[in-house]
XYZ file of C-alpha atoms in Angstrom:
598
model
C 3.264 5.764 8.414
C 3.446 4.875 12.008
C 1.160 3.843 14.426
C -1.425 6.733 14.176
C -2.150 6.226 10.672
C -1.799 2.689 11.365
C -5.648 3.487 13.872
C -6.729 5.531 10.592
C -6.050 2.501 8.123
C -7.290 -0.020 10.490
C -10.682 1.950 10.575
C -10.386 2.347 6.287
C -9.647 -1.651 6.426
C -12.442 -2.494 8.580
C -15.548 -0.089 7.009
C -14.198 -1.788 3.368
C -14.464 -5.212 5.205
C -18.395 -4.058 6.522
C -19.109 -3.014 2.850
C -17.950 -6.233 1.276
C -15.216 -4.448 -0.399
C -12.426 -6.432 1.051
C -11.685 -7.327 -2.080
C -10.271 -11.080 -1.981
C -7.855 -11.843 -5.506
C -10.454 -14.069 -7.390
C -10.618 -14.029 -11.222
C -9.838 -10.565 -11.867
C -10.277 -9.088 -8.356
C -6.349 -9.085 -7.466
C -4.423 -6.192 -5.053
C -7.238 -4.022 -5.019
C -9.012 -6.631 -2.869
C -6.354 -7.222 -0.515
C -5.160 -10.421 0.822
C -6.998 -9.897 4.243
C -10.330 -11.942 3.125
C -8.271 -14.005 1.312
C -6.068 -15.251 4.577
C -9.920 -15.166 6.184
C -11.218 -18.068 3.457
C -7.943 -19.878 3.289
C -7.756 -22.434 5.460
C -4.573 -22.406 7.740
C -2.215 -25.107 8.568
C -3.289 -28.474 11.078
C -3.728 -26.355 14.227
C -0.464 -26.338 16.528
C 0.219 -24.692 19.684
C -0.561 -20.913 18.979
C 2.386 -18.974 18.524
C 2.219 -15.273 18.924
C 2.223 -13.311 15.783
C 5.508 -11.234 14.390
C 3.975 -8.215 14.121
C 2.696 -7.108 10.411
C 3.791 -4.172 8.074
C 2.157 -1.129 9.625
C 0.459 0.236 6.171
C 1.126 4.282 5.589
C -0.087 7.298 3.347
C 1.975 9.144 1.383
C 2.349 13.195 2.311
C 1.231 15.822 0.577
C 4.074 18.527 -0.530
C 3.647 21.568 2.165
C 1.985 24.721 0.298
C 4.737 27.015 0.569
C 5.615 27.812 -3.093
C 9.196 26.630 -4.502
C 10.607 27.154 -7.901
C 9.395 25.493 -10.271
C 10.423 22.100 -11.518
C 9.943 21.707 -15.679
C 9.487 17.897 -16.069
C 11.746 16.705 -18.777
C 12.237 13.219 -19.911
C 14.774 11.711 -17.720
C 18.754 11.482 -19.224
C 18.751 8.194 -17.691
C 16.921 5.712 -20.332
C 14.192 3.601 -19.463
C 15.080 -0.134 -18.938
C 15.189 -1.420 -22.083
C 11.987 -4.293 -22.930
C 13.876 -7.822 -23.182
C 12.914 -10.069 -25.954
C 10.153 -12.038 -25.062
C 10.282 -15.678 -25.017
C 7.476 -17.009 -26.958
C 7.354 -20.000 -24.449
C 6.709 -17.653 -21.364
C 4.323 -15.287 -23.351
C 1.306 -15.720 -20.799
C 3.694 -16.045 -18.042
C 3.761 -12.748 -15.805
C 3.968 -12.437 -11.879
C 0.431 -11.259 -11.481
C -2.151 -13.440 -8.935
C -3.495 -15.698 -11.777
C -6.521 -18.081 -11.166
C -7.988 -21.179 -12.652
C -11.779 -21.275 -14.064
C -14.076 -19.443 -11.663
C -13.086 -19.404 -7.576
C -16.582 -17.668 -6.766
C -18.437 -20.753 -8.623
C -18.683 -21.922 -5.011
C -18.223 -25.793 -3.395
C -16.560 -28.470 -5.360
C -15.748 -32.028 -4.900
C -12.725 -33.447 -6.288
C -10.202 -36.030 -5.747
C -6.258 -35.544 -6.467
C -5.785 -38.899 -8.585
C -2.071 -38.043 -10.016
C 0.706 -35.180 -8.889
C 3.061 -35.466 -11.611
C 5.966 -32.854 -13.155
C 7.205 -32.641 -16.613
C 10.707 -30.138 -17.193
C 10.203 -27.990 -20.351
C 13.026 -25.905 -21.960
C 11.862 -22.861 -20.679
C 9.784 -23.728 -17.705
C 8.786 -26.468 -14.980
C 5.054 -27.684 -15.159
C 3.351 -29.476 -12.171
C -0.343 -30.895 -13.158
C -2.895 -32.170 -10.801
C -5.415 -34.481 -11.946
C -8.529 -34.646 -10.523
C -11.587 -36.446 -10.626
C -14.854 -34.140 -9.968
C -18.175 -36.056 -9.781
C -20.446 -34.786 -12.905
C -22.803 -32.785 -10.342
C -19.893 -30.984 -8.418
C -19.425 -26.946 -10.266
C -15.418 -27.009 -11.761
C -12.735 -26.628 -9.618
C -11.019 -23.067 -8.900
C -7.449 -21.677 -8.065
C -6.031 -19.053 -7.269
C -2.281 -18.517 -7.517
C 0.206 -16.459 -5.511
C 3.786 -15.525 -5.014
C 4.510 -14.214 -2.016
C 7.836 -13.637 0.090
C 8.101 -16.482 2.799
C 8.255 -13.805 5.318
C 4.926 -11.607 4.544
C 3.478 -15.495 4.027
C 4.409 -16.161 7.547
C 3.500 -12.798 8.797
C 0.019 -13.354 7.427
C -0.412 -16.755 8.720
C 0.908 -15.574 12.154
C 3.113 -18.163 12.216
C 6.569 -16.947 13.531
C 8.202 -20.594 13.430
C 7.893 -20.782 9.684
C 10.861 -20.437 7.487
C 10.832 -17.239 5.753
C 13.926 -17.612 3.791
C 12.800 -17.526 -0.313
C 9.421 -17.396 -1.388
C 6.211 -19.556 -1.871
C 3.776 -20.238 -4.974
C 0.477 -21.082 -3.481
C -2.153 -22.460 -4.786
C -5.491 -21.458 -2.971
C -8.618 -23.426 -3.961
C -11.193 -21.882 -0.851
C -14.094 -24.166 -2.389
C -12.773 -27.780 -2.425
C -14.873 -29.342 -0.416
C -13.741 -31.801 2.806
C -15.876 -35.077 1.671
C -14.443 -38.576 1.029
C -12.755 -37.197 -2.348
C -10.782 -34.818 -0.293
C -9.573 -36.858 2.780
C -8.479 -39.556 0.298
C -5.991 -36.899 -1.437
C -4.353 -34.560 0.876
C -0.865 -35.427 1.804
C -0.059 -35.382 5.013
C 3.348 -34.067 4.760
C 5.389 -32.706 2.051
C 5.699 -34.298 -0.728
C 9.146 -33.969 -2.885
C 8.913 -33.310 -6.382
C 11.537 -35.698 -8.580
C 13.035 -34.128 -11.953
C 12.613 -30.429 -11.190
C 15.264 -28.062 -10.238
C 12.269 -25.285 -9.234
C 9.539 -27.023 -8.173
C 11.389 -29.158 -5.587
C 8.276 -30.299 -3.094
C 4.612 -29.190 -2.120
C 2.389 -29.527 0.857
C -0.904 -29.221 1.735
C -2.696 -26.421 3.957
C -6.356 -26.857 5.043
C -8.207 -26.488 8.802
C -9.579 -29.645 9.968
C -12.725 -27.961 11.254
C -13.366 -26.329 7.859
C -16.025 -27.863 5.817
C -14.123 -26.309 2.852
C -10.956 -25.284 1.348
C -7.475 -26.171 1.439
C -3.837 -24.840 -0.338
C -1.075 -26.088 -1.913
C 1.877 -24.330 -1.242
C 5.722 -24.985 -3.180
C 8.592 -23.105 -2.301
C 10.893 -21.020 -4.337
C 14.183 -19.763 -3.921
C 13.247 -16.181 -5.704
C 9.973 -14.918 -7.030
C 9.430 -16.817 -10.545
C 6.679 -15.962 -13.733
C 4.492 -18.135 -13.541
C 1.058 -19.819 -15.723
C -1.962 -21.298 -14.260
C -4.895 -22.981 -16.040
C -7.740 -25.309 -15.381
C -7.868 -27.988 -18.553
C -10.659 -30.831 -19.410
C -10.799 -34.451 -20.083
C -9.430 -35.005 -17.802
C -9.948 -32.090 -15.370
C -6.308 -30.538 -14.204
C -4.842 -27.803 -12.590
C -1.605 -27.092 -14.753
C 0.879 -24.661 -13.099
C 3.480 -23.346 -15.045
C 7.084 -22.085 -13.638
C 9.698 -20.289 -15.592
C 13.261 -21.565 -15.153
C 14.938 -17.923 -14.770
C 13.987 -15.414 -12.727
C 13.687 -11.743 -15.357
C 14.084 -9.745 -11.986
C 17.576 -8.284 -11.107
C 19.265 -4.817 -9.526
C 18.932 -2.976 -12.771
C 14.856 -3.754 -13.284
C 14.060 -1.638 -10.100
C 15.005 1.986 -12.092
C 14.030 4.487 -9.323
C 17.025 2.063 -6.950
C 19.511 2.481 -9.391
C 22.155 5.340 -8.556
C 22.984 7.677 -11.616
C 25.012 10.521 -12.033
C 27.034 13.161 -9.741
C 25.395 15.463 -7.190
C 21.637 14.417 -6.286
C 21.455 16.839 -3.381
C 17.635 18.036 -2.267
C 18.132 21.806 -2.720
C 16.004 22.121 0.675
C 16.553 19.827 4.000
C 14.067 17.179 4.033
C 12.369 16.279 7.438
C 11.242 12.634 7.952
C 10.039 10.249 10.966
C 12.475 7.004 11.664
C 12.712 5.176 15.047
C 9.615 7.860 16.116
C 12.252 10.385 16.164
C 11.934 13.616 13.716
C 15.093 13.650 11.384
C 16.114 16.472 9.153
C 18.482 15.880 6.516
C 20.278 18.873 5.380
C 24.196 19.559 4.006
C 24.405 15.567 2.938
C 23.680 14.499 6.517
C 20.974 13.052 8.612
C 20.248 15.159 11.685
C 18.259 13.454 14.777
C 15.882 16.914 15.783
C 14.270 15.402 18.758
C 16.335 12.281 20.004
C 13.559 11.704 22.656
C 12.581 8.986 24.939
C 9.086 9.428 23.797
C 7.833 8.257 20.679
C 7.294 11.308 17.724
C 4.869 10.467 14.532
C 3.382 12.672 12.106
C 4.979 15.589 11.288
C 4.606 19.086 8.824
C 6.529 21.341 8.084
C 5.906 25.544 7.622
C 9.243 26.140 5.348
C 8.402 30.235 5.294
C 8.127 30.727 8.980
C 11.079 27.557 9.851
C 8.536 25.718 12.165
C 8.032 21.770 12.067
C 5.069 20.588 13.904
C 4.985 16.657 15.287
C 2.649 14.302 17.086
C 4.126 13.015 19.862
C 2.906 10.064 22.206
C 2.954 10.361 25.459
C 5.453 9.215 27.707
C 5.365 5.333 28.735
C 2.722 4.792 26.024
C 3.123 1.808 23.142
C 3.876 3.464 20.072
C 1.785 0.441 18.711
C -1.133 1.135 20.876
C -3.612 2.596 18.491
C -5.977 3.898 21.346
C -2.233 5.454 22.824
C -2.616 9.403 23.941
C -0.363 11.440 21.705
C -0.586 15.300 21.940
C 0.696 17.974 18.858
C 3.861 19.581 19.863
C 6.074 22.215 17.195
C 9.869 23.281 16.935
C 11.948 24.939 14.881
C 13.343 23.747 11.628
C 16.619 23.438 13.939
C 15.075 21.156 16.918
C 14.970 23.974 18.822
C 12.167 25.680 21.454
C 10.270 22.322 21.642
C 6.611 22.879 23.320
C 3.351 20.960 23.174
C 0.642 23.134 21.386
C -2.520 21.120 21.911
C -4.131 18.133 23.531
C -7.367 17.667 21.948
C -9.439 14.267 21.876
C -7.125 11.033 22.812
C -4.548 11.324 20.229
C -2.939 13.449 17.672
C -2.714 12.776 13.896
C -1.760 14.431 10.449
C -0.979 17.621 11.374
C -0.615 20.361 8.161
C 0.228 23.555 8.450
C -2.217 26.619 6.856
C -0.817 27.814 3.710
C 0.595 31.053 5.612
C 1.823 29.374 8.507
C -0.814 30.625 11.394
C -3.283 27.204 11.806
C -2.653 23.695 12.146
C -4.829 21.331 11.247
C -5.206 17.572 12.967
C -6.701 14.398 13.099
C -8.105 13.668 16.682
C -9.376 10.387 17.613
C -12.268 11.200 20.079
C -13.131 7.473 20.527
C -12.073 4.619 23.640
C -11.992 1.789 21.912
C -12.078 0.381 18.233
C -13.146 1.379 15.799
C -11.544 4.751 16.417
C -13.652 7.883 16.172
C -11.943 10.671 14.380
C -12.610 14.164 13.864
C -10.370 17.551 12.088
C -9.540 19.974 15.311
C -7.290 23.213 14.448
C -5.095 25.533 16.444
C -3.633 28.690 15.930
C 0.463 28.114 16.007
C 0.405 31.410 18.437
C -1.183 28.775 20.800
C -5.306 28.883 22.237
C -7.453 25.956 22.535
C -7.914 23.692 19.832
C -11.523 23.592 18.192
C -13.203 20.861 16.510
C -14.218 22.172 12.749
C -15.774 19.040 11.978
C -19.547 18.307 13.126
C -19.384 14.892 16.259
C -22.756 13.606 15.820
C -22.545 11.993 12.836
C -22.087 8.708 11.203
C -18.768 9.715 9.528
C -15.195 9.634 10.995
C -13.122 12.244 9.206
C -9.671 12.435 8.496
C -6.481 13.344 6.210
C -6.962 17.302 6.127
C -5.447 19.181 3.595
C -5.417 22.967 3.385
C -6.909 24.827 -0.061
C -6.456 28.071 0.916
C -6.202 30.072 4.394
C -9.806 28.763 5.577
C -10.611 26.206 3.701
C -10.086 22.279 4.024
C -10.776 18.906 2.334
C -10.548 15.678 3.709
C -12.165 11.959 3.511
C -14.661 10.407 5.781
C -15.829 6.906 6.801
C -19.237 5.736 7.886
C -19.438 2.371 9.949
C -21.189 0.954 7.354
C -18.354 1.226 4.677
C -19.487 4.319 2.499
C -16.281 6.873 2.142
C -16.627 9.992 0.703
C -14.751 13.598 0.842
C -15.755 16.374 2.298
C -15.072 20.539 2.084
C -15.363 22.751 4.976
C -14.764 26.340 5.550
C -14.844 26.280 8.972
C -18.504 26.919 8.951
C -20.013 24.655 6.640
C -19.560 21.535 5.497
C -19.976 20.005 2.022
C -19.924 16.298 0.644
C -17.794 17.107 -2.838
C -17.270 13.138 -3.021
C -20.616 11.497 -3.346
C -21.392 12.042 -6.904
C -17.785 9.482 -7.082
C -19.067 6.712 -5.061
C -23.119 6.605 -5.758
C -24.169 3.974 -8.032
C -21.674 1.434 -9.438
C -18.193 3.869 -10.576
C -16.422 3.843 -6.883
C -16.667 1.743 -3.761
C -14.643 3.951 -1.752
C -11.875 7.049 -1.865
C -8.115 7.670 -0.600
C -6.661 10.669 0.750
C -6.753 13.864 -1.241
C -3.783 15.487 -2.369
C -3.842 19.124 -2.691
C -1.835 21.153 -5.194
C 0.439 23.952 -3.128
C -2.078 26.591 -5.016
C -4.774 25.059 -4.214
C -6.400 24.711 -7.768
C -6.681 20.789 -7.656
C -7.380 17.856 -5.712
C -5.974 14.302 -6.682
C -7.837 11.248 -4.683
C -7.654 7.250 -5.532
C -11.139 5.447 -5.893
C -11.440 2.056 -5.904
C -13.466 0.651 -8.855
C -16.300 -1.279 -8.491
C -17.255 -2.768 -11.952
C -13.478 -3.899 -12.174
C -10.122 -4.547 -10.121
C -7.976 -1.377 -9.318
C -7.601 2.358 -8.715
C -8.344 5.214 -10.541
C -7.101 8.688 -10.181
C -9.728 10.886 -9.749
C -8.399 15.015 -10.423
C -11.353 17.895 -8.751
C -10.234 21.597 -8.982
C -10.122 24.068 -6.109
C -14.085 23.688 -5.564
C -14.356 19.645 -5.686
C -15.605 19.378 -9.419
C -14.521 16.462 -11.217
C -11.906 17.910 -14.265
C -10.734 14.284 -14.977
C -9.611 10.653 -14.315
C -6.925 8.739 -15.122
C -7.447 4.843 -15.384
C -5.357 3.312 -17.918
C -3.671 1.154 -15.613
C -4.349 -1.523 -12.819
C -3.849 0.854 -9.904
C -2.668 4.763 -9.876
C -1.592 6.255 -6.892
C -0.987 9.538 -6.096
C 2.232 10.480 -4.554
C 2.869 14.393 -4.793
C 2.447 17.736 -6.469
C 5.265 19.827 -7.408
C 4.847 23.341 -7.067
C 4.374 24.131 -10.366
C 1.403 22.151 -10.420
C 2.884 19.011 -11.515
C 1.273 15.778 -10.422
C 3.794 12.747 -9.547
C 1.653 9.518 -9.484
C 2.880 5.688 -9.503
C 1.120 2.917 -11.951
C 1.223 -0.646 -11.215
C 0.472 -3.221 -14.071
C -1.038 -5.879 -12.311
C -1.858 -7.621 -8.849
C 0.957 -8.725 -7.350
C 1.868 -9.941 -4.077
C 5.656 -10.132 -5.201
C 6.284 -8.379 -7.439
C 5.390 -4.756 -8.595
C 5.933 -3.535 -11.787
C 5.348 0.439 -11.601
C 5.731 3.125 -14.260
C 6.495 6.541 -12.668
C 4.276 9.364 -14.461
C 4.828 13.471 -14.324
C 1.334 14.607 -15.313
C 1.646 18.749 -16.024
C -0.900 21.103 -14.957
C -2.044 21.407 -18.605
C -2.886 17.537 -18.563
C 0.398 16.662 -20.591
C 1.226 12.876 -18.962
C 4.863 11.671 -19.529
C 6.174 8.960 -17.741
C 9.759 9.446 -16.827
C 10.737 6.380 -14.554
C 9.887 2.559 -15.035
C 11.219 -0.586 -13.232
C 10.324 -3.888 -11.499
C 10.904 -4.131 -8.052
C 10.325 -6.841 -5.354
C 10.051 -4.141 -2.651
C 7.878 -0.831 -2.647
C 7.703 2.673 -2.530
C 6.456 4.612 0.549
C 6.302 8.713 0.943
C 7.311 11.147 -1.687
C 8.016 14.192 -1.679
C 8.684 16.705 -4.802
C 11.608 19.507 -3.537
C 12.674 22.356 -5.878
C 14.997 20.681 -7.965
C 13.145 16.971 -8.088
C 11.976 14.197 -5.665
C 12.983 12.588 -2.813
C 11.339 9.184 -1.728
C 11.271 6.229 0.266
C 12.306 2.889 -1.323
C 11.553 -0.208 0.960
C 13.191 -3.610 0.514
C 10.068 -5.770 1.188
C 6.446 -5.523 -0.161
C 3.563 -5.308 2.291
C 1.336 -8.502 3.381
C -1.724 -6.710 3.636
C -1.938 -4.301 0.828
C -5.644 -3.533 -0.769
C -7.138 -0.326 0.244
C -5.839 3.141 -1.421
C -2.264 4.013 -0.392
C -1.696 1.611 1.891
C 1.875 0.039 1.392
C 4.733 -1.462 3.685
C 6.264 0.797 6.569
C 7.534 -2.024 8.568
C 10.274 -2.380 6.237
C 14.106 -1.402 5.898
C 15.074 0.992 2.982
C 16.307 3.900 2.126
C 15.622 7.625 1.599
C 16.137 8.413 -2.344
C 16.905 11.862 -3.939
C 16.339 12.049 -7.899
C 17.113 15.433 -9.585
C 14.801 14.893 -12.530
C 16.071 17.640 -14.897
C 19.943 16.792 -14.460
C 19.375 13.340 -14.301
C 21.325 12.763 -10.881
C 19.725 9.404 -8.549
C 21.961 9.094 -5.046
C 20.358 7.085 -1.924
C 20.937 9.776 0.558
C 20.066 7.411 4.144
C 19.912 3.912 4.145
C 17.324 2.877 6.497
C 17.280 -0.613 8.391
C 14.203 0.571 10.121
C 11.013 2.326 8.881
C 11.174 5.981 7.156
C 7.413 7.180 7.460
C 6.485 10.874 7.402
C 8.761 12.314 4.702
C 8.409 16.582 4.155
């Protein structure tokens, strides 16, 4: 979302990095691991003059759909058809955009020496092989591949002179060791490829005052399928490139516009530019227009109140220690005042499901990592109170309202354990441990609550293999199912007749993401009803009374890996889909961030 979930991510990133969960994509550990241990292993370019960093996608969490009840949406299979499957080519059958790698890249050291770089040009694909020769006591060599835009490649690297026009294929091989085998094959520049139309040049990557590790990187005009594999006798890393790109403007389903009259049958209030926005009668409406910088926001639709955190004035928005205070309005912009100024900032406000409390993340901390606590406040105004006990080990945030008193929300420990826990007010209680003892989850998301309050949704990363599951509690935190067919699930919003709108993502990708969109009924009845491949990705959603609205962004994040964290820093668009008609419009197209979406 914006800068205050950015201090709430930052402390998620950080307690996965302490409990070695920062999950770097080796063999089969891809997204869910991230990209931030990765960038730590990889050895950069030959140190230049530092250059200040372009500042990286600000990761987000999707809202929860407010508790006021709407009429109910009946999920139907959409009129508009799937995208139909092409016909494989049998060539490219192993081919796919996932991060591949070759033999094992946690086998540790190697030694090897680059002996031939050659190309070969197959019908359906380019092939560059590397011969090596590894000394008979060195373990196998290890790779692992990556597409990545130019731009989120640069971003990582912090390097804001690079080109980031196209793409890049990189090769990362973190154990080759820098002996005599190495310094007698690395290029020095890059080296053009002859015979190729794809695969036009490589260079190498490595840190002189690394003992280890070094990438090859070859640049791409657009994101291409790709093959990697380590082969004997003699040893070789053989990449494989396809000619033709399978991606195009009608693989990205949920970005293609269909039908007459997708209008949200209730305004929709977002964050853009930290202003609050309100769209309503087919036209964006700026509600606060302020010199100061506006974040989270909720909305109470019954009693036409929005409430917003706010930052205060001549603070950086991109200060994560910045004061912000919680402030509310009416639904029209109108009889702005601030409503309470608890801790050092203000974060994730919801509104109680009849409108009278406000719940909020406060960070209570001065300095990193932040130290955050659930505060309330009755909307007719009094002090804020702190609900959540401050002499702990956990730092508790994302509240969500089950009823009138009651709450659920996640918490982080220092030393990386995440849980959930339920509080009336009174007492707390730790509904999320039985997930992540022993070897089923190494941490949890953000819950979702269903507007009744009869179900929970969260994401838990798996620890015997790569991805997400979605984990489903009812009202009182018991476990009533999972859902873990695919690579990752992530929740994205309830409607309000208990359906459960969550995305599905095949495989790691750092280019690419291939999604399904499911409906999953309150009677457990999963359809999926959208399906595309996109090189961007999807931020808030939001289900309305007569379907969804959502954020599409143009460019995939750089540092994805924990739950539900996903590119803000991104233009897009706000997207309305009237599911039962059939209707798809882009209602605002955004060239800066959309966050907060109610």
């Amino acid at each position: 979302m914006t800068h205050r979930h950015a201090f709430v991510l930052l402390l998620f990133a950080m307690l996965l990095i302490v409990a070695g969960c920062e999950q770097t994509s080796v063999a089969e550990q891809e997204r869910v691991q991230g990209l931030a241990t990765l960038e730590a292993s990889t050895p950069s370019a030959t140190p230049t003059n530092t250059a200040t960093p372009e500042p990286s996608a600000t990761p987000t969490l999707t809202p929860t759909q407010g508790p006021t009840p709407t009429p109910t949406i009946t999920p139907l299979p959409s009129p508009t058809p799937l995208p139909p499957t092409p016909t494989p080519n049998p060539a490219l059958a192993k081919f796919s955009f996932c991060n591949q790698t070759a033999g094992n890249v946690e086998s540790g050291r190697f030694s090897a020496k680059i002996t031939a770089i050659s190309t070969t040009v197959e019908p359906a694909f380019e092939r560059l092989t590397l011969t090596l020769d590894v000394p008979s006591d060195s373990v196998a060599p290890a790779a692992l591949v990556r597409c990545l835009s130019a731009l989120n490649d640069a971003t990582l690297r912090g390097d804001i002179g690079a080109n980031t026009e196209g793409y890049v294929l990189i090769m990362d091989m973190p154990g080759w060791l820098h002996d005599d085998r190495f310094s007698t094959s690395v290029a020095t520049a890059t080296t053009t490829l002859s015979g190729t139309q794809v695969l036009r040049s490589l260079s190498f990557r490595y840190d002189q005052n690394a003992a280890a590790g070094a990438s090859i990187v070859l640049p791409l005009q657009e994101p291409r399928s790709f093959h990697v594999q380590l082969a004997d006798k003699p040893t070789r890393l053989i990449l494989d490139v396809a000619k033709t790109s399978t991606i195009n403007a009608s693989s990205d389903m949920l970005r293609v516009p269909a039908g007459n009259g997708a209008t949200p049958g209730a305004p929709l209030f977002y964050v853009q530019d930290h202003d609050v926005w309100k769209f309503a009668d087919g036209k964006p409406i700026n509600l606060t227009n302020s010199p100061e910088a506006e974040t989270d926001l909720a909305v109470d639709r019954a009693n036409g109140r929005v409430a917003f955190c706010r930052v205060e004035p001549g603070a950086d928005p991109g200060d994560v220690l910045a004061a912000s205070t919680l402030w509310i309005m009416t639904q029209n912009g109108g009889s702005i005042g601030e409503l309470a100024a608890a801790g050092r900032s203000c974060a994730e406000p919801v509104f109680s499901p009849d409108g009278s409390t406000i719940a909020f993340t406060v960070n209570e901390g001065t300095s990193n990592p932040p130290r955050l606590s659930i505060y309330t406040v009755p909307v007719a105004g009094g002090e804020a109170q702190r609900i959540t006990p401050s002499d702990d080990e956990w730092s508790r945030f994302g509240p969500q309202w089950l009823d009138n008193k009651r709450l659920v929300y996640s918490a982080l420990a220092e030393d990386g354990r995440s849980t959930l826990f339920m509080t009336d007010g009174q007492q707390e209680r730790d509904i999320g441990a039985n997930l992540v003892v022993g070897d089923r989850y190494t941490a949890l998301g953000r819950p979702y609550v269903a507007p009744n309050g009869a179900a929970i949704a969260v994401e838990g990363v798996r620890a015997g293999k790569p991805g997400t599951d979605l984990v489903l509690l009812d009202g009182s935190g018991k476990e009533t199912a999972t859902i873990g067919d695919n690579y990752s699930n992530r929740p994205l919003t309830w409607g309000a007749d208990g359906t459960l709108y969550y995305l599905a993502s095949a495989c790691a990708s750092d280019a690419v993401l291939d999604y399904t969109l499911h409906a999953r009924a309150s009677g457990g009845a999963d359809q999926i009803i959208a399906a595309g491949t996109t090189l961007g990705s999807f931020g808030a959603f939001a289900a309305t009374n007569n379907g969804l609205a959502y954020v599409a962004l143009d460019r995939m994040s750089p540092d994805t890996g924990t739950p539900q964290m996903f590119a803000v820093a991104s233009p897009g668009g706000l997207w309305f889909w009237n599911v039962s008609g059939g209707s798809r419009a882009r209602l605002v197209e955004a060239k800066s961030a959309i966050t907060t979406l109610k």
